[in-house]
Coordinates of C-alpha atoms in Angstrom, one line a residue:
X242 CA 128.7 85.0 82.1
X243 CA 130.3 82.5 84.4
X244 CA 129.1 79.3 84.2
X245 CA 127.8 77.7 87.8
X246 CA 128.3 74.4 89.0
X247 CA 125.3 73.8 91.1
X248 CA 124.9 70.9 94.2
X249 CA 121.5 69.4 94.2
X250 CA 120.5 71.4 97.3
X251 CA 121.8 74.9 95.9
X252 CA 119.3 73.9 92.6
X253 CA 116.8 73.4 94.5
X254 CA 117.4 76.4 96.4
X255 CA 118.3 78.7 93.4
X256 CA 114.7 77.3 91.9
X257 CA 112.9 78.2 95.0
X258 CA 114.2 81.8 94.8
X259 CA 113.2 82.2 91.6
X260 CA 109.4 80.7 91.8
X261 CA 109.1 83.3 94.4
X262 CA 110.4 85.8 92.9
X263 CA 107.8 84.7 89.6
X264 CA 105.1 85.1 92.0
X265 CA 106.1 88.6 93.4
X266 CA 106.4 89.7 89.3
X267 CA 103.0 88.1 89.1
X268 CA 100.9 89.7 91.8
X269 CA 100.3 93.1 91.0
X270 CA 97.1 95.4 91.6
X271 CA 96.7 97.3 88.1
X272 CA 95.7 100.9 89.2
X273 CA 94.7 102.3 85.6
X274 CA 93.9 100.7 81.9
X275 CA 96.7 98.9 79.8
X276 CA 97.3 99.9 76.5
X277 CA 97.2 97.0 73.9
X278 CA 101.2 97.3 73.5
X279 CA 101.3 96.2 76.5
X280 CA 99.0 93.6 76.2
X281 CA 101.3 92.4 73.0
X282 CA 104.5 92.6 74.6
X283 CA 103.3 90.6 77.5
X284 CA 102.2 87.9 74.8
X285 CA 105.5 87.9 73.1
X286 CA 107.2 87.0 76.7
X287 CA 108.0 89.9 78.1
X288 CA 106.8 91.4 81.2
X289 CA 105.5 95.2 80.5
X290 CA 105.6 97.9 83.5
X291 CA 102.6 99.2 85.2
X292 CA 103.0 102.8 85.9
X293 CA 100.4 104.1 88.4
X294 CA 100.1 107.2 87.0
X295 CA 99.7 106.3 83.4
X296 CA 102.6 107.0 80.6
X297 CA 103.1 110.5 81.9
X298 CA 102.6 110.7 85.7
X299 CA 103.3 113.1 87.6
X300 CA 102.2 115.9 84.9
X301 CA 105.5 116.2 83.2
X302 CA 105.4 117.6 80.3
X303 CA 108.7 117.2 78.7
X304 CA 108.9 115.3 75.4
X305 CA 112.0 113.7 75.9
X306 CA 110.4 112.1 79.1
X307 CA 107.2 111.5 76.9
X308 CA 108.8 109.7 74.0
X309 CA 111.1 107.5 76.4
X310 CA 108.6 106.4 78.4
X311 CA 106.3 105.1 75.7
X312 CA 108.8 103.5 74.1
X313 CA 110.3 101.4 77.7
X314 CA 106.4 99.9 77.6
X315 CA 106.6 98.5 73.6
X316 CA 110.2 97.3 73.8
X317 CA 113.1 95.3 76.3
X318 CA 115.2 98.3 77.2
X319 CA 118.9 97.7 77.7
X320 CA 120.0 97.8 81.1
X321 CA 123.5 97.7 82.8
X322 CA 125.0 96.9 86.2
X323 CA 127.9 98.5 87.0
X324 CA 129.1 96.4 90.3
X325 CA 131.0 97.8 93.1
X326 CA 131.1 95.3 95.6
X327 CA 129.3 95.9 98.7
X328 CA 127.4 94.4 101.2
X329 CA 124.7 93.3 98.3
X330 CA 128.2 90.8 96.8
X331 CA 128.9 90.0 100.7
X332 CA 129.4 86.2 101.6
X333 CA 128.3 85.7 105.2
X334 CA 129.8 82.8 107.7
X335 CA 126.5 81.3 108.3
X336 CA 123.3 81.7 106.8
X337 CA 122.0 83.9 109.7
X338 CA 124.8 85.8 109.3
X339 CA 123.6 89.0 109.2
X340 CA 126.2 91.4 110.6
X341 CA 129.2 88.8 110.0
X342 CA 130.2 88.8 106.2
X343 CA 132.7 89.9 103.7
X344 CA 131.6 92.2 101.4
X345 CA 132.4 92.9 97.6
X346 CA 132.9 88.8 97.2
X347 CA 130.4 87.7 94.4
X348 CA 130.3 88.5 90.5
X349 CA 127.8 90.4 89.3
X350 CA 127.2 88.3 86.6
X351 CA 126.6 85.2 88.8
X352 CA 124.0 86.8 91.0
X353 CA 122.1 88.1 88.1
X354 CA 122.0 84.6 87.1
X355 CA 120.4 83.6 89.8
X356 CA 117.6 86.2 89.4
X357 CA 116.6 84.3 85.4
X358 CA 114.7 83.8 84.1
X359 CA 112.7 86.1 85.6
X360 CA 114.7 89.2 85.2
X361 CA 115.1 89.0 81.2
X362 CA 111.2 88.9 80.7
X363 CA 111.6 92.8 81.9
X364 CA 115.3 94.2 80.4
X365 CA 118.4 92.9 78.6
X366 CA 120.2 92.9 81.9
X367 CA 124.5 92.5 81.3
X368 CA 127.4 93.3 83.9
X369 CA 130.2 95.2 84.1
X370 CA 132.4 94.3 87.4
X371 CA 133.8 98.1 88.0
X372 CA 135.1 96.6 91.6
X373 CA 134.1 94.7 94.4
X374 CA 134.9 96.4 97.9
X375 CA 133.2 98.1 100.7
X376 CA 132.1 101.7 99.6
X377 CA 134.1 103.5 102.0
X378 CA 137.2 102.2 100.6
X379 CA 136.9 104.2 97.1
X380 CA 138.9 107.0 96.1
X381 CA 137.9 110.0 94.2
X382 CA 139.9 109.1 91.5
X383 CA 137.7 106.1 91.1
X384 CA 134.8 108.1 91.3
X385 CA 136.0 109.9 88.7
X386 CA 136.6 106.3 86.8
X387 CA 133.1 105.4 87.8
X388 CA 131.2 108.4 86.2
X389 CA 133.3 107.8 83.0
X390 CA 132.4 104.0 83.0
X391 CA 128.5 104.6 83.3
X392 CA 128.4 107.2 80.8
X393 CA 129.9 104.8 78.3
X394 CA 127.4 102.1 79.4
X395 CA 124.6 104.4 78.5
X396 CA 126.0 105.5 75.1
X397 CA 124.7 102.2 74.3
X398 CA 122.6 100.9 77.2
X399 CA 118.9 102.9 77.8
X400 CA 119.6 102.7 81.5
X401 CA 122.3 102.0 84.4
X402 CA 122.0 100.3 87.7
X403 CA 125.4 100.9 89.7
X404 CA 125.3 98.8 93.0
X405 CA 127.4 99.5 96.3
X406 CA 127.9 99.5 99.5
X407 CA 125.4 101.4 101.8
X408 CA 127.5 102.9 103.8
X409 CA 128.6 105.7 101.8
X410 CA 126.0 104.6 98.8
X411 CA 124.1 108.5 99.3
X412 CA 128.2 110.0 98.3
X413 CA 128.4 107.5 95.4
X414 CA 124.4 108.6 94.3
X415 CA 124.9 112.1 94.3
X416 CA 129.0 112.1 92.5
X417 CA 126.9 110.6 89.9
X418 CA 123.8 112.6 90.0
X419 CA 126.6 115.3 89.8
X420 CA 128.9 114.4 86.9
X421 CA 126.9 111.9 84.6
X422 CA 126.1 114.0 81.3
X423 CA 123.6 111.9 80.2
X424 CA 119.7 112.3 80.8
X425 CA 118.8 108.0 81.2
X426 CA 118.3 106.5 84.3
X427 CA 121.0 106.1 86.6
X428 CA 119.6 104.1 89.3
X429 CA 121.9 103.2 92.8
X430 CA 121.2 100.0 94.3
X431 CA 122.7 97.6 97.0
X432 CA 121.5 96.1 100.2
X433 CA 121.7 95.8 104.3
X434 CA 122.1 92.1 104.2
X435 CA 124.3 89.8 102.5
X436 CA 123.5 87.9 99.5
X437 CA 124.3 84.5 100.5
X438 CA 126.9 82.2 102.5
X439 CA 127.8 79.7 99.9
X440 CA 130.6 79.3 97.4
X441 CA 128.2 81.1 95.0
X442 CA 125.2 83.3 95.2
X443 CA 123.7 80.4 94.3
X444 CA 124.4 78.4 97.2
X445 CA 123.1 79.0 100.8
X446 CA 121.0 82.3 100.5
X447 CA 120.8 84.7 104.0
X448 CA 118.0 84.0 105.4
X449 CA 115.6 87.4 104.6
X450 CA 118.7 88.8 102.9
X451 CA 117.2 91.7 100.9
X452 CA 119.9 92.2 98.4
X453 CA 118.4 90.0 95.3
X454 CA 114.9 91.6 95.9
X455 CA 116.7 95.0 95.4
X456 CA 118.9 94.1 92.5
X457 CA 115.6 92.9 90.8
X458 CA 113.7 95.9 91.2
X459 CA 116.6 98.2 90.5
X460 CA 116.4 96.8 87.3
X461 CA 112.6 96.8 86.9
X462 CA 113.1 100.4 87.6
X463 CA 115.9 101.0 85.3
X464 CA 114.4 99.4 82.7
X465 CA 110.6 101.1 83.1
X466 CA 112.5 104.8 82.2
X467 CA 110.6 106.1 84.7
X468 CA 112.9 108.4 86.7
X469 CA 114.4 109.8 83.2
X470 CA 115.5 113.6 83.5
X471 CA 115.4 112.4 87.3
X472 CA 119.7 112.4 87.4
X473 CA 120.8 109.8 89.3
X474 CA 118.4 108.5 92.0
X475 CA 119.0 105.4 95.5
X476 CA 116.4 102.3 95.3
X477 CA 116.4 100.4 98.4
X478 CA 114.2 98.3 100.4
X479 CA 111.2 99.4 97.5
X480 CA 112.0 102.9 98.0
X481 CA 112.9 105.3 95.1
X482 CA 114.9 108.1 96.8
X483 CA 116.6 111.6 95.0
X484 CA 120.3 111.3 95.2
X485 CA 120.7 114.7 96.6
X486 CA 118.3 114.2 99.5
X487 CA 118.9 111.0 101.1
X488 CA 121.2 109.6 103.7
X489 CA 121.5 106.5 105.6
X490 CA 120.0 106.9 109.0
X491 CA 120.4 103.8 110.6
X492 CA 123.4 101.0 111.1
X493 CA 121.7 98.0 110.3
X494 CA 117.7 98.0 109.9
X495 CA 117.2 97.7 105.9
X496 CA 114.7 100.5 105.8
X497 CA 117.9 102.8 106.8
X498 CA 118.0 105.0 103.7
X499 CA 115.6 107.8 104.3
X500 CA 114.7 111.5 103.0
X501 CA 114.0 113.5 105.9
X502 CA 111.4 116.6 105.4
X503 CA 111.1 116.0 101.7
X504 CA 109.9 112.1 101.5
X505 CA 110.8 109.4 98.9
X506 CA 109.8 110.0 94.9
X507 CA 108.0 106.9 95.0
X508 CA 107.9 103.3 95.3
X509 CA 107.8 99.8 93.8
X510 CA 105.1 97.1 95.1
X511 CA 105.3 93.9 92.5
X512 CA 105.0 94.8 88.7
X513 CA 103.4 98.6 89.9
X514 CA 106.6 101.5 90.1
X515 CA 104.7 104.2 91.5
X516 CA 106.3 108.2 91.6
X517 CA 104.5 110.7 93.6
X518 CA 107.2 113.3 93.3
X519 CA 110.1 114.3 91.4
X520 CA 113.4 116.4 91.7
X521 CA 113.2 120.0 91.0
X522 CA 115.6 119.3 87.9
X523 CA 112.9 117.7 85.7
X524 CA 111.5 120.8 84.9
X525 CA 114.3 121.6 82.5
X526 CA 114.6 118.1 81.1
X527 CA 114.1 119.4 77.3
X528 CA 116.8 122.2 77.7
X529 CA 120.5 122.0 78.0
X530 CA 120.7 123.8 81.5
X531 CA 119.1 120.5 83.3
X532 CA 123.1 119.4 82.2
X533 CA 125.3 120.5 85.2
X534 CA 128.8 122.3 84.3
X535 CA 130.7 119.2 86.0
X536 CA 131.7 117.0 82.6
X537 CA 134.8 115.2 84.3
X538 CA 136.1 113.8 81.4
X539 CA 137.8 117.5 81.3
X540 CA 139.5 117.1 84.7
X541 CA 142.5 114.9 85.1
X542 CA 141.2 113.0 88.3
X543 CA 145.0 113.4 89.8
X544 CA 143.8 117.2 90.4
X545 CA 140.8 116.4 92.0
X546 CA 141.2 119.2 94.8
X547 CA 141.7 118.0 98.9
X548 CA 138.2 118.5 100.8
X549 CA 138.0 118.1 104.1
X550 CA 135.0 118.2 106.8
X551 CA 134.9 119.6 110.3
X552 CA 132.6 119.6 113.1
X553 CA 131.6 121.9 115.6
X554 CA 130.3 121.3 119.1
X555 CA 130.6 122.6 122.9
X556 CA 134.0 124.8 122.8
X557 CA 135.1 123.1 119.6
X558 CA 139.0 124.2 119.0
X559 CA 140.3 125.5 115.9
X560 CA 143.2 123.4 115.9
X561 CA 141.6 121.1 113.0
X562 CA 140.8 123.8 110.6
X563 CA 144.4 125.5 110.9
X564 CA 145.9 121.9 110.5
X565 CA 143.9 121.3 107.2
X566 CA 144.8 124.9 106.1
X567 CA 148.2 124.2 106.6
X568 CA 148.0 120.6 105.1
X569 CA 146.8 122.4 101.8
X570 CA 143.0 121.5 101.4
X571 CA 141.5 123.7 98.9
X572 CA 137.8 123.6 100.7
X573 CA 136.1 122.6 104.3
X574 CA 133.2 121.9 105.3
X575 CA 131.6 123.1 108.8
X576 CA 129.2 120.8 110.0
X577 CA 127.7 123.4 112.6
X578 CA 125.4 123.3 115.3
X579 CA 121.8 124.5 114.5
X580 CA 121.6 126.7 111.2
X581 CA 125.4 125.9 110.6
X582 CA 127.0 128.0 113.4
X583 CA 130.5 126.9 114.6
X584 CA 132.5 127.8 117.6
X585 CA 134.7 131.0 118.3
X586 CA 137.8 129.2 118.1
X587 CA 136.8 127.6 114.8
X588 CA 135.2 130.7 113.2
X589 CA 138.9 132.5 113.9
X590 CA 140.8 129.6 111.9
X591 CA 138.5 129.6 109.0
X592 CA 138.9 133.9 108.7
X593 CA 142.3 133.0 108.4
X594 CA 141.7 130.4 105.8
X595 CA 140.1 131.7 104.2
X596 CA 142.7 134.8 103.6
X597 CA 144.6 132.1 102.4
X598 CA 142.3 130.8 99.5
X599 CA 140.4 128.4 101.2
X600 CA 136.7 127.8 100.6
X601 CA 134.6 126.8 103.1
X602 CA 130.6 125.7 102.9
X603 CA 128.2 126.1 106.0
X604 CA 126.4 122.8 106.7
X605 CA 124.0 122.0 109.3
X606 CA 125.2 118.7 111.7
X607 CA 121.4 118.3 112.6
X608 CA 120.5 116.0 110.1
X609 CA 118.3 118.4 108.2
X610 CA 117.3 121.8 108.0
X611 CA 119.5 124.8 106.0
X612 CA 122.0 126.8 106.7
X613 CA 121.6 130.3 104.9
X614 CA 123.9 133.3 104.3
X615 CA 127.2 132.8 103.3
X616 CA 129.9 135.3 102.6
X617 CA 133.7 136.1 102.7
X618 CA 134.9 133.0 101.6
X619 CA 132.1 130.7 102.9
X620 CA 129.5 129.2 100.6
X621 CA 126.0 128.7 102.0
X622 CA 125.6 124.2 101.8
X623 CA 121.4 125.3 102.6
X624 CA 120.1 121.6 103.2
X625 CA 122.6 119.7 101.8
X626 CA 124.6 117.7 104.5
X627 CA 128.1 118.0 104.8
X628 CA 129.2 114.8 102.6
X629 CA 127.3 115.8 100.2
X630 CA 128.2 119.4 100.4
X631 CA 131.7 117.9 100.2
X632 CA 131.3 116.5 97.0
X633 CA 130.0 119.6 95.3
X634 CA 132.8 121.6 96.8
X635 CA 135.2 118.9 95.1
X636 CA 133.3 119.8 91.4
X637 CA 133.1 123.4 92.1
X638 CA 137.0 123.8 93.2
X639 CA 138.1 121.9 90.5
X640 CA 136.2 123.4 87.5
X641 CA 136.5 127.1 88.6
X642 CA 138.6 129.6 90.4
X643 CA 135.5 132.5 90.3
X644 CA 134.2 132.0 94.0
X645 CA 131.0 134.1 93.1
X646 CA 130.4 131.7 90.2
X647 CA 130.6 128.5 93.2
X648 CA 128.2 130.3 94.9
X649 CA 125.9 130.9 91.8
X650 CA 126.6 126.7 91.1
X651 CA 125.7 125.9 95.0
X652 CA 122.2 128.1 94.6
X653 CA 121.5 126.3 91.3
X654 CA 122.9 122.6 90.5
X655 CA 123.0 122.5 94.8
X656 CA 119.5 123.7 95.4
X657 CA 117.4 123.0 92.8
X658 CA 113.9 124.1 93.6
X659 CA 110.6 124.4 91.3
X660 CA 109.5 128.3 90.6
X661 CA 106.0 129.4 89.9
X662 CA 105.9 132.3 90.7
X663 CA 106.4 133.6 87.5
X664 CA 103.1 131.5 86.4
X665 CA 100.5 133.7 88.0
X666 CA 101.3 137.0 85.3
X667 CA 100.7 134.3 82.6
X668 CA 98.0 131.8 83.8
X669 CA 94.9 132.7 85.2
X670 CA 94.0 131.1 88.8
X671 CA 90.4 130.5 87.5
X672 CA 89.6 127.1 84.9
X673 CA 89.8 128.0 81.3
X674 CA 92.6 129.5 81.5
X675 CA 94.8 127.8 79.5
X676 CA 92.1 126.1 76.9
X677 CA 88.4 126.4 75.5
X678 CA 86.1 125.0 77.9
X679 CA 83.2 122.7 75.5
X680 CA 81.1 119.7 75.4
X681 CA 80.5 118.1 72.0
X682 CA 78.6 115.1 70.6
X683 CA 78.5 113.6 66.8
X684 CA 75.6 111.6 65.9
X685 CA 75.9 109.6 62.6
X686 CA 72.5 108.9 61.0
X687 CA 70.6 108.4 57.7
X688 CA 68.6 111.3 56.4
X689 CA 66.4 109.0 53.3
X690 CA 69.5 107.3 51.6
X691 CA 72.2 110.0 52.4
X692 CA 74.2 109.4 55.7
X693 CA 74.9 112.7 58.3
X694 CA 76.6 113.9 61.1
X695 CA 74.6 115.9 63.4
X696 CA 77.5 117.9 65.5
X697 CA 76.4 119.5 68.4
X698 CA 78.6 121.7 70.6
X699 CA 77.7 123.2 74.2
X700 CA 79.9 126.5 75.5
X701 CA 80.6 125.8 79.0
X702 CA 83.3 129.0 79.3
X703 CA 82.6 131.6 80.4
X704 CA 83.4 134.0 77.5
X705 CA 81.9 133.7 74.1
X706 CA 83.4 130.9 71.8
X707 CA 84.0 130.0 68.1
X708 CA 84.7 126.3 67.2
X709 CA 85.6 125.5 63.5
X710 CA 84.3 121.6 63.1
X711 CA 86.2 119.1 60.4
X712 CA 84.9 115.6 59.4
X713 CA 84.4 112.9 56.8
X714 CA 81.1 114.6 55.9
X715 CA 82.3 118.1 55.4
X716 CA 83.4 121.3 58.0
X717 CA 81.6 124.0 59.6
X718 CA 82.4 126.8 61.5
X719 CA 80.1 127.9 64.9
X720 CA 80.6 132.0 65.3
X721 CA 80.4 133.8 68.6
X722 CA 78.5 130.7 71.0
X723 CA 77.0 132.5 73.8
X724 CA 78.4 131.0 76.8
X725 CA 75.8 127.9 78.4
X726 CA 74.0 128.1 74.7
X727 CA 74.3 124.8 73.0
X728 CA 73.6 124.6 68.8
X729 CA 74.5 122.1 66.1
X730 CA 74.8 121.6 62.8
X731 CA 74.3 118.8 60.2
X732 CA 76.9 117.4 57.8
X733 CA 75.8 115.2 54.6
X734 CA 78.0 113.1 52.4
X735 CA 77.3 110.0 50.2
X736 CA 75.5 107.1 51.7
X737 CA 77.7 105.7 54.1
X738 CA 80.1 106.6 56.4
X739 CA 83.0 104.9 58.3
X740 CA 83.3 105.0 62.0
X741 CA 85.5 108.3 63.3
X742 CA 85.4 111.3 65.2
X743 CA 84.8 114.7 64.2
X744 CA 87.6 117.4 65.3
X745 CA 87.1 120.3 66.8
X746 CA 89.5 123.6 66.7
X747 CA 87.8 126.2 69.7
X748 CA 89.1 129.7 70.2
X749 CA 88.2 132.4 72.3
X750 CA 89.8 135.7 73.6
X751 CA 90.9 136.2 77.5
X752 CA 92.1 139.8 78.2
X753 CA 93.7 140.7 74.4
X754 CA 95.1 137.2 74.1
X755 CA 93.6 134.0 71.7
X756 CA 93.3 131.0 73.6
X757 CA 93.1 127.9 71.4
X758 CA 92.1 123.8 72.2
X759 CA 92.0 120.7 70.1
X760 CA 89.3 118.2 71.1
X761 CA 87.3 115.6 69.1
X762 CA 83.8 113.6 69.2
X763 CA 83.6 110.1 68.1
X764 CA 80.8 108.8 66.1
X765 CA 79.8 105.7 64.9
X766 CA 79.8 103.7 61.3
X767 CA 76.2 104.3 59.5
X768 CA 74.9 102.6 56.2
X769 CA 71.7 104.1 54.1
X770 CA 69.8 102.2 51.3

């Protein structure tokens, strides 16, 4: 870290920004129970997330998302920035300076000082300065250098947060989302207003600037492993946004960064990160297909293949798609009018293109929306915009020659959706389904000087059950329990008993097939003399 040299006024100002900040981390509305971890952490100084949905929300059932997620509330994860300049390290002319700055001027390292104390109670937060420009000013090659970087961050770290410039910040999200072979958060950050208009961020802070707000809760959602599985997703102005979905909508209002049709994941308000939805991809977080084919450590990033993108619109010419053909490009976009369709001029160009081994991908230039189909040469982009469509046309070009398999790697990694259809030969529509439906008690008592558990179990299927009963007073095994019939049996052992639970093992038969569930009943500590 640099070391800062602070004026009297920037102290004061650097210590008002952080007792505000203090107080944002400190208002929070807890929506479900803590666990005591928490509770412990919080007392050894660090600052636990709050999940609205408890440990597991959404219903994901993964283990790997499990097991990380448990762990980010017991322990400081590890978090890394990986800076890229941007309008979030933009020095303004004047503290209203809102749309005149420079972006890409401050370290990384000394804005994240300005955000301590506060920002180590929740992650070991550390820096690495990849760059410090305007987005649209990188290459592909250094795209390629960026995934490379934040996948050796992560061998290490348990989350990145890679910050940039807005304006091509959705292009930057979804490369990554793309290429990075890693399952931890990658989380893309930056911001519509400049950080400050002093010699350091320190110094003279935008007035309303949003960019230390985001960077703080970029890291509070790096570091609460939340979006694990999630590949790499955009947090801006509280918003938690799918890489492949969003795009910037508006030139200057810092709610620009929006997800038309589908809607953000989630949010973050204070301490509470809360996820409504998910990408499609989580559903194969435990297997190695969620991995997509693109490992670009296998491509020299001198190859990368040309890509261009063209528009269509009232008696559009085909002068710019025979230009590109000629120039070389390997793939074109069409940005088309309604559900991808381009003019006559341009559709004549790209037949002859294509003869020559060009690929092309349909894209809508509505803003959302799909554009189907797709043959002889031309891929169908369905909802993905053109920039984005771009980018996967880059990947597919370079790692394969097969056009049918780019098409297979456009329906898949491109347009990942949930299927469950095949659910409904499998699960039944009805409750019960999937487990033994049951109510149970355990009663501890004394019977004279030797202590009992009275176990009592109610069938509330609709089938016929059995449930085999294990506790510290002995087992028992209830045959055939007529469905609404409740019965019960006593245990006896010694005279005493510790406090516990009884566990119960149910089982019934749907259609030919066993059905089995694991419940227990608690029961209190009992004494008899």
């Amino acid at each position: 870290m640099r070391s800062l040299t602070l004026t009297l006024s920037g102290r004061a100002l650097a210590a008002g920004v952080a007792l505000l900040l203090a107080l944002v981390s400190l208002v929070s509305v807890v929506a479900y129970s803590i666990a005591e971890s928490r509770t412990t952490a919080a007392a050894q100084g660090q600052q636990p997330m709050v999940l609205a949905s408890g440990t597991t929300p959404l219903g994901i059932t993964s283990s790997s998302y499990q097991a990380v997620t448990a762990a980010a509330t017991t322990s400081k994860p590890k978090v890394v920035v990986v800076a890229t300049g941007g309008t979030m390290a933009g020095k303004a002319s004047t503290r209203d300076g809102f749309t005149s700055y420079r972006a890409g001027t401050y370290l990384m390292s000394d804005m994240l000082d300005t955000l301590r104390p506060e920002i180590d109670q929740i992650a070991d937060v550390t820096a690495v300065q990849f760059g410090n420009a305007g987005s649209s000013g990188y290459t592909m090659e250094q795209f390629h250098a960026l995934t490379l970087e934040v996948e050796k961050q992560l061998e290490t770290a348990d989350a990145v947060v890679v910050t940039t410039g807005t304006d091509t910040q959705e292009e930057f999200a979804y490369w990554l989302d793309l290429t990075v072979q890693s399952r931890k958060p990658v989380i893309t950050s930056g911001s519509m207003r400049p950080w400050g208009a002093g010699d350091t961020p320190a110094d003279k802070a935008v007035f309303g600037s949003d960019a230390p707000a985001n960077l703080y809760n970029a890291v509070r959602l790096a570091a609460s492993q939340q979006t694990y599985c999630f590949g790499t997703v955009l947090m801006l102005n509280d918003e938690i946004q799918a890489a492949r979905e969003v795009t910037k909508t508006n030139a200057y209002r810092t709610d620009t960064f929006q997800t038309r049709e589908y809607g953000v994941l989630g949010w973050i308000d204070g301490a509470n990160i809360t996820l409504g939805r998910a990408p499609a991809r989580v559903m194969s977080c435990d297997q190695e297909s969620w991995f997509t084919p693109f490992d670009v450590s296998k491509v020299d990033p001198k190859t990368l293949p040309r890509v261009e993108i063209v528009m269509s619109y009232q008696q559009a010419g085909g002068e710019a798609v025979k230009a590109f053909a000629d120039a070389g490009v390997k793939g074109m976009v069409t940005a088309g009018t309604g559900a991808g369709g381009i003019s006559g001029a341009m559709s004549s160009e790209r037949s002859k293109a294509v003869s020559k081994g060009v690929w092309f991908v349909s894209t809508t230039r509505t803003g959302s929306g799909s554009s189907y189909g797709g043959s002889n040469g031309v891929l169908a982009g369905e909802d993905l915009t053109a920039v984005k469509a771009r980018l996967l046309l880059v990947l597919s070009r370079a790692f394969t020659e097969d056009f049918n398999q780019a098409k297979d790697w456009f329906a898949t990694f491109g347009t990942p959706t949930f299927e469950q259809s095949g659910a409904a030969s499998t699960i039944p529509a009805g409750p019960g389904g999937t487990s033994v439906l049951l109510t149970s008690t355990a009663t501890a008592a004394c019977n004279g000087r030797t202590a009992s558990i009275r176990v009592t179990v109610t069938n509330t299927d609709s089938v016929p059950i059995d449930v085999r009963v294990t506790s510290a007073a002995g087992e028992h095994k209830f045959s055939k329990i007529p469905v609404g019939s409740t019965v019960e049996h006593t245990l006896t052992r010694g005279a005493s008993l510790d406090a516990g639970e009884a566990k119960l093992v149910a089982y019934k038969n749907v259609d030919g097939a066993g059905v089995q569930s694991t419940s227990t009943a608690a029961h209190a500590a009992v004494t008899c003399r």
